[in-house]
XYZ file of C-alpha atoms in Angstrom:
497
model
C -23.738 21.222 -22.207
C -21.897 23.708 -19.451
C -18.658 25.399 -19.756
C -16.571 24.502 -16.208
C -13.430 25.577 -15.562
C -11.101 23.722 -12.989
C -8.688 25.522 -11.343
C -5.194 22.986 -10.732
C -4.681 19.701 -11.825
C -3.796 18.085 -9.147
C -5.393 14.169 -8.741
C -8.915 15.493 -7.125
C -9.487 18.344 -9.775
C -8.212 15.701 -12.705
C -11.179 13.119 -11.526
C -13.336 15.808 -11.317
C -12.499 16.643 -14.895
C -12.364 13.533 -16.349
C -16.264 12.426 -14.813
C -17.862 16.028 -16.153
C -16.191 15.660 -19.344
C -17.692 12.420 -19.983
C -20.948 13.593 -18.944
C -21.048 16.154 -21.880
C -19.537 18.815 -20.533
C -17.186 21.259 -22.056
C -14.029 21.171 -19.163
C -10.851 23.751 -19.178
C -8.571 22.618 -16.457
C -6.140 25.795 -15.208
C -2.782 25.248 -13.819
C -0.323 27.796 -12.516
C 2.373 25.479 -13.113
C 3.757 23.556 -15.946
C 2.597 20.362 -15.802
C -0.215 17.877 -13.967
C -0.732 15.438 -10.800
C -0.165 17.950 -8.006
C 2.361 16.063 -5.570
C 2.748 13.156 -7.821
C 5.875 14.347 -9.263
C 9.006 12.647 -10.654
C 12.680 13.353 -10.346
C 15.101 12.331 -12.876
C 18.879 12.047 -13.290
C 21.816 9.943 -14.444
C 19.105 7.363 -15.343
C 17.553 7.311 -11.832
C 13.705 8.187 -11.539
C 12.137 8.531 -8.276
C 8.761 9.479 -7.155
C 8.561 12.864 -4.926
C 5.052 12.413 -3.675
C 3.431 9.173 -2.434
C 5.393 5.939 -3.200
C 2.597 3.442 -2.402
C -1.447 3.234 -3.528
C -3.955 1.831 -0.794
C -7.551 1.503 -2.198
C -6.917 1.150 -5.864
C -10.678 0.574 -6.326
C -11.296 4.435 -6.516
C -8.916 4.670 -9.212
C -10.665 1.893 -11.006
C -13.907 3.047 -10.808
C -12.759 6.514 -12.276
C -11.378 4.577 -15.546
C -15.057 2.576 -15.777
C -16.936 5.576 -15.677
C -14.761 7.729 -17.859
C -14.307 4.872 -20.864
C -13.683 1.462 -22.143
C -10.038 0.943 -20.866
C -9.974 -0.228 -17.480
C -7.193 1.106 -14.891
C -5.031 -2.164 -15.669
C -4.903 -1.089 -19.345
C -3.292 2.478 -18.927
C -0.716 1.078 -15.720
C 0.394 -1.555 -14.219
C -0.671 -2.348 -11.031
C 1.833 -4.793 -8.187
C 0.463 -5.808 -4.870
C 3.435 -5.091 -2.663
C 3.990 -8.069 -0.546
C 5.182 -8.094 2.223
C 3.123 -5.128 2.978
C 5.762 -3.604 5.427
C 9.009 -4.729 7.338
C 9.307 -2.708 10.536
C 12.474 -2.419 12.581
C 11.974 -1.378 16.146
C 14.750 0.310 18.625
C 15.068 -2.877 20.548
C 16.135 -5.062 17.415
C 13.115 -6.577 17.093
C 11.955 -7.116 13.180
C 8.568 -7.969 11.404
C 7.145 -8.237 8.191
C 3.711 -8.145 7.724
C 2.305 -9.791 4.897
C 0.035 -7.872 2.498
C -4.121 -8.139 2.821
C -4.079 -11.244 5.512
C -5.110 -10.899 8.449
C -4.591 -14.511 9.599
C -1.037 -14.131 8.205
C -0.285 -11.095 10.093
C -1.436 -12.642 13.721
C 1.316 -15.257 12.571
C 3.994 -12.871 11.537
C 3.304 -10.894 15.028
C 3.015 -13.956 17.437
C 6.414 -15.210 15.828
C 8.350 -12.122 16.357
C 6.528 -10.318 19.312
C 5.416 -13.480 21.373
C 2.319 -15.373 21.690
C -1.092 -13.135 21.911
C 0.273 -10.388 20.436
C -1.025 -11.280 16.934
C -4.287 -12.002 18.950
C -4.775 -8.415 20.261
C -3.540 -7.008 16.969
C -6.088 -8.967 15.384
C -8.993 -8.322 17.701
C -7.837 -4.582 17.222
C -8.688 -5.267 13.483
C -12.228 -6.476 13.926
C -13.043 -3.384 16.211
C -11.522 -1.254 13.185
C -13.440 -3.316 10.821
C -16.312 -1.816 12.393
C -15.221 1.759 12.776
C -14.752 1.593 9.033
C -18.363 0.162 8.550
C -19.914 2.908 10.667
C -18.165 5.516 9.033
C -17.161 4.371 5.126
C -20.486 5.898 3.770
C -20.596 9.498 5.584
C -16.908 10.122 5.426
C -16.027 8.826 1.951
C -18.621 8.238 -0.474
C -21.231 10.804 0.218
C -21.136 14.478 0.133
C -20.684 16.109 3.598
C -24.000 15.915 5.979
C -25.878 19.431 6.495
C -25.719 18.123 10.246
C -21.876 17.322 10.119
C -22.048 17.611 14.085
C -23.409 14.394 14.025
C -20.251 13.245 12.826
C -18.083 15.175 14.824
C -19.790 13.947 18.278
C -20.104 10.127 17.527
C -16.961 7.768 18.161
C -17.264 4.940 16.017
C -14.537 3.040 17.349
C -16.117 0.281 19.891
C -13.380 0.509 22.148
C -12.881 -2.085 25.141
C -13.991 -1.153 28.199
C -10.542 -0.478 30.610
C -10.603 -0.284 34.133
C -8.479 2.242 35.703
C -8.300 3.612 39.033
C -11.567 1.868 39.805
C -13.240 3.509 37.263
C -14.515 1.721 33.961
C -13.260 4.253 31.042
C -12.771 3.707 27.156
C -10.384 4.687 24.498
C -10.672 7.812 22.942
C -7.770 8.530 21.182
C -5.550 6.295 18.996
C -2.906 6.383 21.951
C -5.132 5.228 24.792
C -6.381 2.495 22.224
C -2.534 1.287 22.041
C -1.838 1.598 25.737
C -5.107 -0.130 27.142
C -5.790 -2.670 24.155
C -2.653 -3.615 22.370
C -0.395 -3.498 25.825
C 2.833 -3.733 23.759
C 5.338 -0.925 22.871
C 5.992 -2.441 19.640
C 2.336 -2.839 18.753
C 1.591 0.615 19.904
C 4.479 1.707 17.433
C 2.791 -0.224 14.192
C -0.554 1.767 15.245
C 0.446 5.350 16.250
C 3.062 4.995 13.050
C -0.319 4.590 10.954
C -1.459 8.052 12.547
C 2.122 9.879 11.862
C 2.382 9.034 8.625
C -0.562 11.442 7.526
C 0.258 13.825 10.251
C -1.863 13.109 13.069
C -0.640 13.232 16.587
C -1.920 9.676 18.244
C -2.379 11.506 21.460
C -5.416 13.650 20.441
C -6.491 11.773 17.351
C -10.227 10.252 17.638
C -9.719 6.518 18.173
C -11.744 6.399 14.995
C -8.327 6.902 13.335
C -8.334 2.803 13.682
C -9.667 3.084 10.025
C -6.137 3.877 8.732
C -4.851 0.167 9.319
C -7.330 -1.414 8.769
C -7.796 0.154 5.336
C -4.287 -1.312 4.620
C -4.928 -4.708 6.088
C -8.459 -5.317 4.328
C -7.572 -3.508 0.664
C -3.903 -3.943 0.623
C -0.987 -2.167 -0.374
C -0.300 -1.189 -4.379
C 2.537 0.178 -6.337
C 2.336 1.412 -10.022
C 5.322 -0.064 -12.130
C 7.454 2.747 -13.102
C 6.495 4.734 -9.939
C 3.160 6.604 -9.204
C 3.653 9.721 -10.841
C 2.475 6.966 -13.954
C -1.129 7.376 -12.064
C -1.010 10.550 -12.738
C 0.268 10.488 -16.285
C -2.772 7.546 -17.017
C -5.324 10.046 -15.300
C -4.494 13.030 -17.168
C -4.337 11.181 -20.616
C -8.072 9.909 -19.942
C -8.655 13.541 -19.281
C -7.236 14.654 -22.710
C -8.999 11.797 -24.062
C -12.119 13.260 -23.304
C -11.373 16.235 -24.543
C -10.776 18.044 -21.172
C -8.718 21.398 -22.131
C -5.643 22.107 -20.308
C -3.726 25.184 -19.763
C -0.750 24.838 -17.780
C 1.596 28.188 -16.528
C -2.181 29.893 -15.941
C -2.403 31.089 -12.712
C -5.931 32.137 -12.068
C -5.847 34.939 -9.777
C -9.941 35.654 -9.166
C -13.365 33.515 -9.343
C -15.953 35.790 -10.768
C -19.336 36.169 -9.665
C -22.530 37.577 -11.218
C -26.104 37.370 -9.749
C -24.823 35.845 -6.544
C -23.017 32.566 -8.029
C -19.613 31.606 -9.965
C -19.375 32.865 -13.410
C -16.061 32.255 -14.328
C -12.235 32.932 -13.764
C -9.555 35.584 -13.956
C -6.020 35.173 -14.829
C -2.827 36.410 -13.901
C -2.663 37.987 -17.117
C -5.678 39.741 -17.176
C -7.767 37.405 -19.220
C -11.100 36.464 -18.163
C -12.622 32.715 -18.887
C -16.346 32.425 -18.530
C -18.100 29.511 -16.743
C -21.136 28.368 -15.300
C -19.195 26.473 -12.786
C -16.033 26.491 -11.225
C -14.173 23.628 -9.231
C -11.320 24.560 -6.727
C -8.501 22.370 -6.298
C -6.751 24.642 -4.064
C -4.527 25.058 -0.738
C -6.041 26.273 2.115
C -6.748 30.089 2.070
C -6.745 30.087 -2.050
C -10.262 29.673 -2.302
C -11.188 32.293 0.576
C -8.531 34.789 -1.242
C -10.011 34.105 -5.370
C -13.550 34.677 -3.904
C -12.227 37.926 -1.742
C -13.500 35.831 0.813
C -17.365 35.287 -0.078
C -16.074 31.704 0.386
C -14.944 32.078 3.822
C -16.583 29.214 6.198
C -19.114 31.123 8.341
C -20.202 30.234 12.009
C -21.546 26.590 12.685
C -19.765 24.925 9.974
C -16.999 22.843 9.344
C -13.844 24.016 11.838
C -10.841 24.866 9.856
C -8.248 22.156 9.652
C -4.856 22.949 11.685
C -1.631 24.031 9.593
C -0.368 20.274 9.905
C 3.019 18.428 9.069
C 4.391 18.012 5.640
C 7.201 15.632 4.081
C 10.804 15.411 3.773
C 12.239 13.262 1.284
C 15.688 12.270 0.475
C 16.357 10.391 -2.940
C 19.505 8.052 -3.024
C 21.121 6.723 -6.105
C 23.250 3.502 -4.841
C 25.416 1.207 -6.625
C 24.671 -2.493 -6.430
C 21.582 -4.155 -7.047
C 18.553 -4.428 -4.829
C 18.957 -8.095 -2.901
C 16.506 -10.488 -3.739
C 13.893 -10.812 -1.119
C 14.125 -7.119 -0.020
C 10.807 -5.487 0.899
C 9.321 -2.862 -0.476
C 8.535 -0.586 2.032
C 10.857 -0.828 5.164
C 9.707 1.562 8.708
C 12.547 2.261 11.019
C 10.724 3.202 13.881
C 12.012 6.050 16.521
C 13.605 4.980 19.688
C 12.368 7.906 21.213
C 8.374 7.971 20.345
C 7.376 10.781 22.984
C 10.448 13.058 21.714
C 9.419 12.430 17.965
C 5.575 13.162 18.848
C 6.613 16.579 20.896
C 8.928 17.509 18.169
C 6.263 16.878 15.629
C 3.160 18.382 17.173
C 4.961 20.679 20.281
C 7.749 22.859 20.292
C 10.783 20.750 21.110
C 13.577 20.273 18.906
C 13.059 18.061 15.921
C 14.497 14.326 17.037
C 17.967 13.205 15.100
C 16.704 9.370 14.806
C 12.556 10.056 13.754
C 10.644 7.310 12.132
C 12.247 7.039 8.711
C 10.174 5.028 5.633
C 11.976 3.257 3.255
C 10.611 2.285 0.111
C 13.044 -0.071 -2.326
C 11.201 -0.783 -5.451
C 11.877 -3.905 -7.235
C 11.430 -1.871 -10.717
C 13.620 -1.770 -13.457
C 12.278 1.316 -14.972
C 13.665 3.364 -12.475
C 17.666 2.570 -12.567
C 20.006 3.059 -15.785
C 21.302 -0.807 -15.250
C 20.370 -3.651 -13.400
C 23.698 -3.347 -10.728
C 22.281 0.344 -9.173
C 19.075 0.501 -6.863
C 16.740 3.675 -6.191
C 15.886 4.426 -2.442
C 13.856 7.026 -1.307
C 13.877 7.717 2.477
C 10.809 9.753 3.622
C 9.995 11.009 7.113
C 7.286 13.315 8.748
C 8.270 16.872 9.897
C 6.416 19.977 10.594
C 4.786 22.403 8.228
C 7.100 25.523 9.193
C 8.631 27.170 6.369
C 12.297 28.201 6.445
C 13.862 25.288 8.683
C 17.629 24.170 7.516
C 15.651 20.730 6.198
C 18.738 19.512 4.003
C 20.748 19.352 7.427
C 18.318 17.272 8.738
C 18.071 14.979 5.725
C 21.703 13.475 6.977
C 19.382 12.309 10.152
C 17.160 10.038 7.613
C 20.324 8.464 5.942
C 21.870 7.375 9.540
C 18.355 5.612 10.273
C 17.912 4.277 7.092
C 21.672 2.423 7.381
C 19.723 0.652 10.774
C 17.893 -1.542 8.211
C 20.094 -0.978 4.807
C 23.664 -2.133 5.923
C 26.733 -0.456 4.123
C 24.328 2.188 2.588
C 26.794 5.474 2.870
C 29.272 2.601 1.255
C 26.987 2.416 -1.873
C 25.906 5.938 -2.169
C 26.556 7.581 -5.644
C 24.576 10.810 -4.885
C 21.587 12.016 -3.183
C 18.871 14.852 -3.539
C 17.015 16.136 -0.925
C 13.058 16.928 -1.415
C 12.057 19.523 1.267
C 8.306 20.862 2.226
C 9.314 23.956 0.056
C 8.964 21.531 -3.050
C 5.190 20.332 -1.827
C 4.435 23.945 -1.272
C 5.956 24.782 -4.951
C 3.864 21.949 -6.445
C 0.233 21.978 -4.420
C 0.391 26.433 -2.757
C 0.127 24.749 0.485
C 1.998 26.605 2.894
C 4.922 25.369 4.712
C 4.278 21.867 1.820
C 1.523 21.182 4.344
C -0.394 17.857 3.499
C -3.927 17.454 4.191
C -4.943 14.592 6.561
C -8.025 12.227 5.787
C -11.146 12.508 6.875
C -11.818 11.335 10.391
C -15.331 11.391 12.738
C -15.319 12.521 16.524
C -12.791 15.134 17.507
C -15.735 18.017 17.485
C -15.433 18.312 13.809
C -11.821 18.903 14.152
C -10.751 16.375 11.429
C -13.651 16.610 8.672
C -12.904 19.225 6.085
C -15.142 21.581 4.376
C -17.837 20.564 1.925
C -17.368 20.292 -1.644
C -20.199 22.614 -2.053
C -18.863 26.355 -1.040
C -21.347 29.428 0.294
C -21.026 30.447 -3.616
C -23.468 28.995 -6.068
C -21.528 27.177 -8.944
C -18.181 27.015 -7.044
C -17.056 23.540 -5.543
C -14.095 22.627 -3.827
C -11.842 19.421 -4.645
C -8.564 17.631 -3.466
C -7.196 17.296 -0.252
C -8.077 20.206 1.569
C -11.917 19.359 0.898
C -14.100 16.805 1.977
C -12.913 13.805 2.472
C -9.862 14.654 3.065
C -6.004 14.105 2.162
C -4.356 10.864 0.552
C -4.691 9.619 -3.016
C -7.852 7.717 -2.937
C -9.656 10.401 -0.813
C -8.442 12.944 -3.987
C -10.307 10.676 -6.259
C -13.201 10.317 -4.090
C -13.691 14.359 -3.997
C -13.470 14.190 -7.718
C -16.489 11.615 -7.836
C -18.590 13.685 -5.335
C -17.701 16.883 -6.977
C -18.975 15.262 -10.552
C -22.031 13.992 -9.158
C -23.042 17.335 -7.599
C -22.721 19.105 -10.514
C -24.589 16.431 -12.925
C -26.971 15.726 -10.803
C -27.443 18.723 -8.529
C -27.314 19.304 -4.742
C -29.851 16.446 -4.187
C -26.737 13.648 -5.033
C -26.143 11.480 -2.423
C -23.498 9.415 -3.870
C -23.041 6.415 -5.643
C -25.278 3.566 -4.656
């Protein structure tokens, strides 16, 4: 039995802790804040309850596997999972609307044909077939295995089988997601659907490789799910599974250094000066923090995965409304930006923010979130730059204005609203500017790969969204499985079969 110190109580760290405890190790989690879950937080006021982190769960199989491997109770015995249908409703600048059914390619094709015109659904359906091929080529090396030592193979290979496109007497294949949208989908609204998946993850479709086609495919193939009571309930369930497996938690315990002895990790030092010895250290921390904790010895060296860009964050507006949720309301509505180019330049360039961004509206059908049935709790979200110090509270008014296009009479029903800026994400996760990590993707020279779970310090491992395989709830759970496998089975571990 080894002593293992886990830094941080984010979802990746919790997943690793539960698996390691089941394997017989003594695991202690040190969390600098007063709670668990990382970005999966909850805000409550006047009987209303809101998720302030992710609001929907893709690929729940990751957490089903975690619960199967760490105890007798399955995930569904600990939380109530609800498949969201329709998966999403989309409102476009030209007034067109479409609702897409959950996990049904045929249903999506039919809905698009009806809303956009004959043939558009077939183009999207054909795109999903190619996206599936990209998924099949990258799923295992990007998600289920530790990062290959020769990761450059993933960096240079474009797994998306783009359709040849003749342009100026030359035949070309799409190399970016924006080119896939322009050359293969050939409809501004289909392009908005595709590029919206990239923007939602903080990726610029103009430079993001075509392999990002796996993002919409993942949702269409495996569905979109909601956790009754909010996704904070998923964090609670994973935390309670850790406690049941005798993982110890020290909240309000900030780690200020990773100790080394004889060239390997030997424990952690806390802000109060105490030292906790350990044979292994698992760090679920933000970029730069791990290097600071190790005085630079864990810094990536030449020839290793390039550092991730600063990225984007999220602005969240929580709305408490009088009046109940109308029957038949979609759980998720996306109101697309009127000027996509202006939005992209404001997010990934130097232009001022567009006053009419793409806004995601979450309207759960969940009595647990409201004080009485004749009230509704709505969450608005938009992607924003991870730039500290910007006046995001003023920008929140733009989100409410945009949301009125999909929720008539919104302001008349408003009791109060709360704004959660990137600073709140920074407080919860420690990421500078409240940056949110993106999922790992192939191609692009390795720019969208993440550092390996193994570090340059033996016995020290990285877990969570800023390590392989990247950001997002499923990816965090996968990183926990990879780290546990590397510790339990050793460096020869190659993922679950």
